[in-house]
């Protein structure tokens, strides 16, 4: 079992930055690939970043590439999402998720999910 708790969300102006954190319980955190997803009102949950268990590989969709970075600290059981140059369309609830296999853009590939943290970008 892995429990995930996101933090760091909030209200920011367009062009600003936020760093989200996802703290994981359990001693097997380093065995999991991690992903960040977001869900805006009325829209499907979408993949925004992924990182391999070692941190050696990262993945981003075109919508956030160059603006978002993902990193992890396995000693602290934490994964981070640094979001720069934020846009109003980045407004959503952001979720972190853990996958025992590999990073994927598909929701069903993930075994554990956090409760989400709200990010609101004002114009």
Coordinates of C-alpha atoms in Angstrom, one line a residue:
X1 CA 0.0 0.0 0.0
X2 CA 1.1 3.5 -0.9
X3 CA -0.6 6.6 0.4
X4 CA -0.1 9.8 -1.5
X5 CA -0.7 13.4 -0.2
X6 CA -0.3 16.4 -2.5
X7 CA 0.4 19.9 -1.3
X8 CA 1.5 23.2 -2.7
X9 CA -1.5 24.2 -4.7
X10 CA -3.0 27.7 -4.5
X11 CA -3.9 30.8 -6.4
X12 CA -1.3 32.4 -8.7
X13 CA -1.3 35.0 -11.4
X14 CA -0.7 34.1 -15.0
X15 CA 3.0 33.9 -15.7
X16 CA 3.8 32.9 -12.1
X17 CA 5.1 29.6 -10.7
X18 CA 4.1 27.0 -8.2
X19 CA 5.8 23.9 -6.9
X20 CA 3.6 20.9 -6.0
X21 CA 4.8 18.2 -3.7
X22 CA 3.5 14.7 -3.3
X23 CA 4.6 12.8 -0.1
X24 CA 4.3 9.1 -0.2
X25 CA 4.0 6.6 2.7
X26 CA 5.7 3.2 2.7
X27 CA 9.2 2.0 2.2
X28 CA 8.6 1.0 -1.4
X29 CA 8.3 4.5 -2.9
X30 CA 11.5 4.1 -4.9
X31 CA 10.0 1.1 -6.7
X32 CA 7.2 3.1 -8.3
X33 CA 7.1 5.3 -11.3
X34 CA 5.2 8.5 -10.5
X35 CA 2.9 10.7 -12.5
X36 CA 1.1 14.0 -12.2
X37 CA -2.4 14.4 -13.7
X38 CA -4.8 17.3 -13.7
X39 CA -8.6 17.6 -14.0
X40 CA -10.4 20.8 -14.8
X41 CA -14.1 21.2 -14.3
X42 CA -16.1 19.4 -16.9
X43 CA -13.0 17.8 -18.5
X44 CA -11.3 14.4 -18.3
X45 CA -8.3 13.9 -16.1
X46 CA -5.1 14.3 -18.2
X47 CA -1.5 13.4 -17.8
X48 CA 0.9 16.3 -17.3
X49 CA 4.2 14.7 -16.1
X50 CA 5.8 11.4 -15.3
X51 CA 9.1 10.2 -13.9
X52 CA 10.7 6.8 -13.7
X53 CA 11.5 5.1 -10.4
X54 CA 15.1 6.2 -10.6
X55 CA 14.3 9.7 -11.7
X56 CA 16.4 9.1 -14.8
X57 CA 13.6 9.5 -17.3
X58 CA 10.9 12.2 -17.4
X59 CA 7.9 12.6 -19.7
X60 CA 5.7 15.6 -20.6
X61 CA 2.9 16.2 -23.0
X62 CA 3.3 19.1 -25.5
X63 CA 0.9 21.2 -23.5
X64 CA 3.3 21.7 -20.6
X65 CA 6.7 20.8 -22.1
X66 CA 9.2 23.5 -21.4
X67 CA 7.1 24.9 -18.6
X68 CA 6.8 22.0 -16.1
X69 CA 9.5 19.9 -14.6
X70 CA 9.2 16.8 -12.4
X71 CA 11.7 15.5 -10.0
X72 CA 11.8 13.1 -7.1
X73 CA 13.7 12.5 -3.9
X74 CA 13.5 8.9 -3.0
X75 CA 15.2 9.5 0.4
X76 CA 12.3 11.8 1.3
X77 CA 9.6 9.7 -0.5
X78 CA 8.5 12.8 -2.3
X79 CA 7.9 13.8 -5.9
X80 CA 7.7 17.4 -7.1
X81 CA 6.1 19.2 -9.9
X82 CA 7.6 22.6 -10.7
X83 CA 5.2 24.7 -12.8
X84 CA 6.5 27.9 -14.5
X85 CA 4.9 30.4 -16.8
X86 CA 1.5 29.3 -15.7
X87 CA -1.6 30.0 -17.8
X88 CA -5.3 30.3 -16.9
X89 CA -5.8 27.0 -18.8
X90 CA -3.6 25.3 -16.2
X91 CA -6.3 25.8 -13.6
X92 CA -7.3 22.3 -12.4
X93 CA -7.1 19.9 -9.5
X94 CA -3.7 18.3 -9.7
X95 CA -3.2 14.6 -8.6
X96 CA -0.1 12.5 -8.2
X97 CA -0.2 8.8 -8.8
X98 CA 2.1 5.8 -8.4
X99 CA 2.5 3.0 -10.9
X100 CA 4.3 -0.2 -10.1
X101 CA 5.2 -0.8 -13.7
X102 CA 6.2 2.2 -15.8
X103 CA 5.2 5.8 -16.5
X104 CA 2.1 6.0 -18.7
X105 CA -0.3 8.6 -19.9
X106 CA -3.1 6.2 -19.1
X107 CA -5.0 6.6 -15.8
X108 CA -5.5 2.8 -15.5
X109 CA -1.8 2.2 -15.4
X110 CA -1.6 3.8 -12.0
X111 CA -2.2 1.8 -8.8
X112 CA -2.4 4.6 -6.2
X113 CA -3.8 8.2 -6.3
X114 CA -3.6 11.1 -4.0
X115 CA -6.6 13.3 -3.1
X116 CA -5.6 16.2 -5.3
X117 CA -4.6 19.9 -4.7
X118 CA -6.3 22.8 -6.4
X119 CA -4.3 25.1 -8.7
X120 CA -6.0 28.3 -9.8
X121 CA -4.3 30.6 -12.3
X122 CA -5.8 34.1 -12.7
X123 CA -5.5 36.2 -15.8

